[in-house]
CSV table of C-alpha atoms in Angstrom, one decimal:
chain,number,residue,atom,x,y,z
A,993,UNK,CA,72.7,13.4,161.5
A,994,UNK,CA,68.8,12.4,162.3
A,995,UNK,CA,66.8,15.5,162.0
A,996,UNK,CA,65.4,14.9,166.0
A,997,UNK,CA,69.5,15.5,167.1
A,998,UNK,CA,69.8,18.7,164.7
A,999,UNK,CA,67.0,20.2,166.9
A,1000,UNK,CA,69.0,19.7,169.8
A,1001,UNK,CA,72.8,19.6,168.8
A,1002,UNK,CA,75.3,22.3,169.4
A,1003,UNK,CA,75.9,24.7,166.5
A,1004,UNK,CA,79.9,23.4,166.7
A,1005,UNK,CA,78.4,19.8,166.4
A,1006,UNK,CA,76.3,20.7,163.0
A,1007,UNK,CA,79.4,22.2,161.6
A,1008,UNK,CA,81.7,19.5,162.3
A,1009,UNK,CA,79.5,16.6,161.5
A,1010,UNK,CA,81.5,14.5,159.2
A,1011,UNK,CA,84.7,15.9,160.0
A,1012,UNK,CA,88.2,15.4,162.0
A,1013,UNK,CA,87.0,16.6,165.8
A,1014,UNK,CA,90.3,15.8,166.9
A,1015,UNK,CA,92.5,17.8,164.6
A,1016,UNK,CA,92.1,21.0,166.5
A,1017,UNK,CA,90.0,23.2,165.5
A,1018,UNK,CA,86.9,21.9,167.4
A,1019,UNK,CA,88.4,22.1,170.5
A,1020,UNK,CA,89.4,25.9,170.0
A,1021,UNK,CA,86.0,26.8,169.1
A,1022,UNK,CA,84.6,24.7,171.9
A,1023,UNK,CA,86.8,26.4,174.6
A,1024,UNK,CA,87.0,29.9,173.1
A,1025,UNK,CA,84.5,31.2,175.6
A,1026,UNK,CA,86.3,29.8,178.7
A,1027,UNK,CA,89.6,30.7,177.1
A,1028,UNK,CA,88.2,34.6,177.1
A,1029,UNK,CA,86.6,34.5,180.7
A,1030,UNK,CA,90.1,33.4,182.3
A,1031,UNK,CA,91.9,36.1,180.4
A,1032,UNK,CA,89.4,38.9,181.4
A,1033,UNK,CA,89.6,37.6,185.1
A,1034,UNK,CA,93.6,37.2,185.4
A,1035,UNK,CA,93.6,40.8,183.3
A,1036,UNK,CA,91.8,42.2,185.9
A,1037,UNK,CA,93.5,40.8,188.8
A,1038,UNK,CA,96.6,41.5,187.6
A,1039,UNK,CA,96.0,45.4,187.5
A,1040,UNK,CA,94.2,44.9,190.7
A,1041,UNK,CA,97.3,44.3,192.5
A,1042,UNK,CA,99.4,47.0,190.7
A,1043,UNK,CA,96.7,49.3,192.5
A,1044,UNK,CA,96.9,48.2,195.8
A,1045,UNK,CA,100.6,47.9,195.6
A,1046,UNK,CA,101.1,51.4,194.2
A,1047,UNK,CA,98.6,52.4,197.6
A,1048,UNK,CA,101.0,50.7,199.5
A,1049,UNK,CA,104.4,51.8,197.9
A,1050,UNK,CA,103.1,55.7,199.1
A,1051,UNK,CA,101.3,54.8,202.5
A,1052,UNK,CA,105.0,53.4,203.6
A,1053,UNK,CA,107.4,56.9,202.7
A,1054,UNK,CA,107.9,58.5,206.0
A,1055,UNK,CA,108.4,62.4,206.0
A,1056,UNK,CA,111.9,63.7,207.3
A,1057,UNK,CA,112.9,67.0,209.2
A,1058,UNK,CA,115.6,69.4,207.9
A,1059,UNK,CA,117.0,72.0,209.7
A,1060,UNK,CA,117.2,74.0,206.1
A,1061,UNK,CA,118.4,77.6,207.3
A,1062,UNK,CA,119.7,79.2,210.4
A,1063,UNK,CA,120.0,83.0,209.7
A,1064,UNK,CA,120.0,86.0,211.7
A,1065,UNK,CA,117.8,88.7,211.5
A,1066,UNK,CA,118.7,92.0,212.1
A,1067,UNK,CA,116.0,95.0,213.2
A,1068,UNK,CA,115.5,98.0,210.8
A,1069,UNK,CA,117.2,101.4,211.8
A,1070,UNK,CA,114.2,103.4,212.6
A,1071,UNK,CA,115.3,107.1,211.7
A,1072,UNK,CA,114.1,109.9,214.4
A,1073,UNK,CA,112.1,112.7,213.1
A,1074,UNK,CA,114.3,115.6,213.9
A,1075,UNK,CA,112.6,118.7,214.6
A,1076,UNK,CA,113.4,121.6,212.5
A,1077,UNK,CA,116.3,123.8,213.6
A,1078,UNK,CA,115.3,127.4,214.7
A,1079,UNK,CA,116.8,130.2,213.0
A,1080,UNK,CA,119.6,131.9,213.9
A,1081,UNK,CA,119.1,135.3,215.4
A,1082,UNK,CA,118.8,138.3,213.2
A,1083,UNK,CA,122.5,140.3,213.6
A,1084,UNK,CA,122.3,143.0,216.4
A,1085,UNK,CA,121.5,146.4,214.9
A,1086,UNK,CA,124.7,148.5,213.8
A,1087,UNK,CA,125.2,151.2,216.8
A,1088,UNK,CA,126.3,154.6,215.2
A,1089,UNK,CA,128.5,156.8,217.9
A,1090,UNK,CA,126.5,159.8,219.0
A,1091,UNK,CA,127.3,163.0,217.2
A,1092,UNK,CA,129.1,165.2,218.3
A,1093,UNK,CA,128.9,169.1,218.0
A,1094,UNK,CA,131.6,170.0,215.4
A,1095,UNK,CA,132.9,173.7,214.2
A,1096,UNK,CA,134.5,174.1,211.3
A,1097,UNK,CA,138.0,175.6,211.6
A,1098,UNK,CA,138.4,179.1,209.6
A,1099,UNK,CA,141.7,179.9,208.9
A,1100,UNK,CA,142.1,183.8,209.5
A,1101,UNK,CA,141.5,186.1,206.3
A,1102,UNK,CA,141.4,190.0,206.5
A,1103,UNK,CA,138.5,190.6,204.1
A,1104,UNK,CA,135.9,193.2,204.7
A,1105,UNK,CA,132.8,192.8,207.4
A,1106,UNK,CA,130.3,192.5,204.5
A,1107,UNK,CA,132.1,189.9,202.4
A,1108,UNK,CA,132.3,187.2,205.9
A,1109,UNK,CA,130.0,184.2,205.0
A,1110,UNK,CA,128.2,182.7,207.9
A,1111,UNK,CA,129.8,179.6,208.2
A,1112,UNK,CA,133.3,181.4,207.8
A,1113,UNK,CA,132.9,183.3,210.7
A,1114,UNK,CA,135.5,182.9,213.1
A,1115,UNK,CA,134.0,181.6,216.7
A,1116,UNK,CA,135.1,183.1,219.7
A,1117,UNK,CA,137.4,181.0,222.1
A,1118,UNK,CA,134.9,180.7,224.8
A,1119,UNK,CA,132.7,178.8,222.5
A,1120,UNK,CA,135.1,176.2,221.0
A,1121,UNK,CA,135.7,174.7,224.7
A,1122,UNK,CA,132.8,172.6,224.2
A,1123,UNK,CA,132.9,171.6,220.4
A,1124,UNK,CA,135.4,169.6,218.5
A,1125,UNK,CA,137.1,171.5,215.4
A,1126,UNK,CA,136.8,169.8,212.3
A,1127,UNK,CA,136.3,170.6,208.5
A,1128,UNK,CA,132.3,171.3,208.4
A,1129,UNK,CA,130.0,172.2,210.8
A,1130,UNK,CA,127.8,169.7,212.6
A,1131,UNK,CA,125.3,169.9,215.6
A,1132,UNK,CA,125.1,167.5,217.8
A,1133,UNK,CA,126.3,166.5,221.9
A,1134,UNK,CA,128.7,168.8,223.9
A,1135,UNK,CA,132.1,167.6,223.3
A,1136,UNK,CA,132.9,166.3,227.3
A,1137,UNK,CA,135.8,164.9,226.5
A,1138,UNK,CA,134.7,161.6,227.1
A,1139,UNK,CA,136.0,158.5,224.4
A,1140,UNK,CA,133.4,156.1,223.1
A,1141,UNK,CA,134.4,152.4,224.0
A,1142,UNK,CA,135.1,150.3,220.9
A,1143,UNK,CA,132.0,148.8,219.1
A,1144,UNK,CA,132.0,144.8,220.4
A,1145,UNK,CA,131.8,142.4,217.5
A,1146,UNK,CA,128.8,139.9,217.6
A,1147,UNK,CA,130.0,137.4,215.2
A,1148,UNK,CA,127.5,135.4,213.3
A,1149,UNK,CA,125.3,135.1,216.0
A,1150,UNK,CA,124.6,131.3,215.9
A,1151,UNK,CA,125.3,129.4,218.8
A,1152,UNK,CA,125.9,125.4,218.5
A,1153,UNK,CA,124.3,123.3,220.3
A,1154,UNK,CA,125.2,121.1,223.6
A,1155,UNK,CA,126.8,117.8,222.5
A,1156,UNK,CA,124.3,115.2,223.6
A,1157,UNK,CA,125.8,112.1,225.5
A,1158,UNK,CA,124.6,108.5,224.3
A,1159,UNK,CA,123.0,106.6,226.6
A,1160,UNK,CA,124.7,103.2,226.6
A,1161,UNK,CA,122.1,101.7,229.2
A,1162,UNK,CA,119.7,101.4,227.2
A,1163,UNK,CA,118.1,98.3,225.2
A,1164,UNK,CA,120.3,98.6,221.4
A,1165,UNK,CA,118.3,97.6,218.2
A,1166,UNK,CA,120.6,99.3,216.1
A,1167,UNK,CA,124.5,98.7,216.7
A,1168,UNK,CA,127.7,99.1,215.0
A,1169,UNK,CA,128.8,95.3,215.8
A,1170,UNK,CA,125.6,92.4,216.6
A,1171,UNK,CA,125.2,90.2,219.0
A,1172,UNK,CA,127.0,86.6,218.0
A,1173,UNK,CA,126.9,83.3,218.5
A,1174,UNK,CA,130.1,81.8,219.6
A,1175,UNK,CA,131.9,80.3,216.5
A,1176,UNK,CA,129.8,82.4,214.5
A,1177,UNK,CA,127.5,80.9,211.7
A,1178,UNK,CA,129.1,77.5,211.3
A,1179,UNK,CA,129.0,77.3,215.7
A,1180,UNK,CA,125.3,77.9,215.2
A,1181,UNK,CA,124.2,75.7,212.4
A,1182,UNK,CA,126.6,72.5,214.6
A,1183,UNK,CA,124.9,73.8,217.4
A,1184,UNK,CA,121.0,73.0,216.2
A,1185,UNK,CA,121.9,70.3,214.5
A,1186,UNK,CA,122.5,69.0,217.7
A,1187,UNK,CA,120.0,70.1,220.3
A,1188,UNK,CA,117.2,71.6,218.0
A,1189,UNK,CA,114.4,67.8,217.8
A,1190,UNK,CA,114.4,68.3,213.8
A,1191,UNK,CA,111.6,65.5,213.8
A,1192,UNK,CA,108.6,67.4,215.8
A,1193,UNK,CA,106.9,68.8,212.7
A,1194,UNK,CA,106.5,65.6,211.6
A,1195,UNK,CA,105.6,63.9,215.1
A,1196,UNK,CA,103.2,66.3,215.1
A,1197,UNK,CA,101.4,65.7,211.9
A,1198,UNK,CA,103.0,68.5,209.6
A,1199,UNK,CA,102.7,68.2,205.7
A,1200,UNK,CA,105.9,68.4,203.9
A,1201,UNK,CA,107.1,72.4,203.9
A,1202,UNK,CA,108.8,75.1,205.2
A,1203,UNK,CA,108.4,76.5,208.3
A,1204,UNK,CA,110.5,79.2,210.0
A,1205,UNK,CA,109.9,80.5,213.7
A,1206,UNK,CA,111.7,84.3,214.0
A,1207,UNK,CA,112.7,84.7,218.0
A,1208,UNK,CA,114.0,87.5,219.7
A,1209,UNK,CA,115.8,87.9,222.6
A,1210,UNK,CA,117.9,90.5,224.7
A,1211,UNK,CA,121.7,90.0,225.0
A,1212,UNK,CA,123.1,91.9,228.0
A,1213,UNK,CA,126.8,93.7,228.2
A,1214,UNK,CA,128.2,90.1,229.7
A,1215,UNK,CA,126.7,88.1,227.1
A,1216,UNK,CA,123.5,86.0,228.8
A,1217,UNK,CA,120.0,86.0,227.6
A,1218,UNK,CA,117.1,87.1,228.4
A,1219,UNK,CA,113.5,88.0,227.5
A,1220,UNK,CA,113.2,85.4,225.2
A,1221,UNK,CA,110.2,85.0,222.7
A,1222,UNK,CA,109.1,83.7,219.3
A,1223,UNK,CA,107.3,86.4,217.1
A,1224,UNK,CA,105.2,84.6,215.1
A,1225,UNK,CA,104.3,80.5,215.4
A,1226,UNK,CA,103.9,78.6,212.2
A,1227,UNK,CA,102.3,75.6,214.2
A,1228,UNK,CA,103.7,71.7,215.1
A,1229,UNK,CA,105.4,73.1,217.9
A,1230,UNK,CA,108.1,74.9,216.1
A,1231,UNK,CA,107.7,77.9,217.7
A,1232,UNK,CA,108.0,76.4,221.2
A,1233,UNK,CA,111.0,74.0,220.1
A,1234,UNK,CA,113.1,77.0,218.7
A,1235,UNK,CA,112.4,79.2,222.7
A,1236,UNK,CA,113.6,76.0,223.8
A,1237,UNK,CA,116.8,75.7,222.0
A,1238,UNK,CA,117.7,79.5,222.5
A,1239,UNK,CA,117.0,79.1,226.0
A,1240,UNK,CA,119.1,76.1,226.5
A,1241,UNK,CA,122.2,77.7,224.4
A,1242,UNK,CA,125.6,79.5,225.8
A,1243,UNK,CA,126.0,83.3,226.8
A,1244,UNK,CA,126.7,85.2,223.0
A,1245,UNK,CA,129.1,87.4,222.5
A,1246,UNK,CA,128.0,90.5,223.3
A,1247,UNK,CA,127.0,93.7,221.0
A,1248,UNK,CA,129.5,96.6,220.7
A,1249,UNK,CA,128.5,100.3,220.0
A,1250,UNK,CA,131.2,103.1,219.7
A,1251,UNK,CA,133.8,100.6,221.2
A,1252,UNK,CA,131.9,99.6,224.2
A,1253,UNK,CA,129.5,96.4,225.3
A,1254,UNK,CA,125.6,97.6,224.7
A,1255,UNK,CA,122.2,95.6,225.7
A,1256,UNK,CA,121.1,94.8,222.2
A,1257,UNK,CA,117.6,93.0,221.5
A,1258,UNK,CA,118.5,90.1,218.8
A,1259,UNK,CA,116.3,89.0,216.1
A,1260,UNK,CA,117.0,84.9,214.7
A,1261,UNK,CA,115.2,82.8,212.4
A,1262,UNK,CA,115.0,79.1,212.4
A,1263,UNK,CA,113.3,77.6,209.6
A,1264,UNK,CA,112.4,73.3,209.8
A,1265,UNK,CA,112.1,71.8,206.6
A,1266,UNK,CA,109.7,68.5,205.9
A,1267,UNK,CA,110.4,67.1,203.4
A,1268,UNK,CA,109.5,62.9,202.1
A,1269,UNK,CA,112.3,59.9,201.8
């Protein structure tokens, strides 16, 4: 090769001067550099579109509404203070009978004037019409012939209270049988899967969860409700969906205290579940 083209010639050129060009291995090194652009650019497409089609495999799963648990709540027994018992009344005092004026009886002995004791003196007549005869002598009350009346017994002196009456026209928290709905559980759950719109939460822009609304509401003697309202609102509308429901539902079976049909104030929870596909 003239030394003017050596200036100017490729390196590939210089090393292949003499040589086979067309047995191969020029034209690898000669498109070696192309070769490694087009592998670089279809490398990087390639994971390009496993991005965007990940993106789009999660921006198409669409969240779902369970109705997860229907459960009934029922109201803590508050316990009333009781206030303390009085004491029972001391025992009445144990009445003695007055004493009475007593002379000892002296059986008559001929002894002489000095040897008589006092108290063995005999008493005249006269004065024993007023005085009971016994074995000692005793002063006391005139004997007026007059019998005591037999000491009363007081017994034990407690007296038992008045049986108070229960009320049964009042509002029940606490009852021997709840309130029910008819068909019990299983009636229920049938019964909000139904009427109860499971997909609001989601309509409404609620992340995947649990939420449960707790409503209470007052079941009368006959059945029907009343006074219905959610205690606590866990947002998407939930809260306002499970009044609705309740609202909307059949009379219950009523609550029975002591054998008979009571107002009772019912507690039941509601709980929505979104979850994804």
């Amino acid at each position: 090769m003239d030394v003017n083209k050596i200036l100017s010639a490729d390196i590939l050129d210089i090393l292949f001067e003499g040589k086979n060009k067309e047995y191969g291995a020029y034209d690898l090194r000669r498109s070696y550099n192309k070769r490694i652009t087009v592998a670089l650019v279809s490398t990087a497409v390639i994971c390009l579109l496993l991005f965007l089609g990940s993106i789009m495999a999660n921006s198409s799963k669409k969240e779902k509404t369970e109705i997860l648990v229907a459960e009934d709540v029922t109201l803590e027994k508050v316990e009333e203070k009781k206030p303390p018992e009085a004491p029972p009344p001391p025992p009445p005092p144990k009445q003695e009978p007055p004493k009475v004026e007593i002379t000892k009886f002296t059986p008559p002995k001929i002894v002489k004037d000095e040897e008589v004791k006092p108290d063995e003196e005999i008493k005249e007549v006269t004065k024993l019409e007023d005085t009971k005869i016994g074995t000692i002598n005793q002063e006391g009350a005139k004997d007026e012939g007059i019998v005591a009346p037999p000491v009363e017994s007081k017994g034990t002196g407690v007296v038992e209270a008045p049986k108070v009456e229960e009320d049964y026209d009042k509002v029940f928290t606490v009852v021997q049988i709840p309130a029910e709905f008819p068909g019990g559980l299983a009636g229920w759950t049938k019964y909000l899967e139904r009427n109860l719109n499971r997909d609001l939460p989601v309509e409404n822009g609620a992340p995947p969860g649990k939420y449960t609304v707790y409503v209470s509401f007052v079941v009368d003697k006959t059945g029907a409700i009343s006074e219905v309202k959610a205690e606590n609102d866990p947002g998407y509308g939930t809260a306002a969906e499970a009044v609705r429901v309740i609202k909307k539902g059949p009379a219950w079976k009523a609550a029975v205290q002591n054998g008979r049909n009571v107002i009772y104030r019912h507690k039941q929870g509601i709980t929505f579940q979104v979850s994804e596909d």
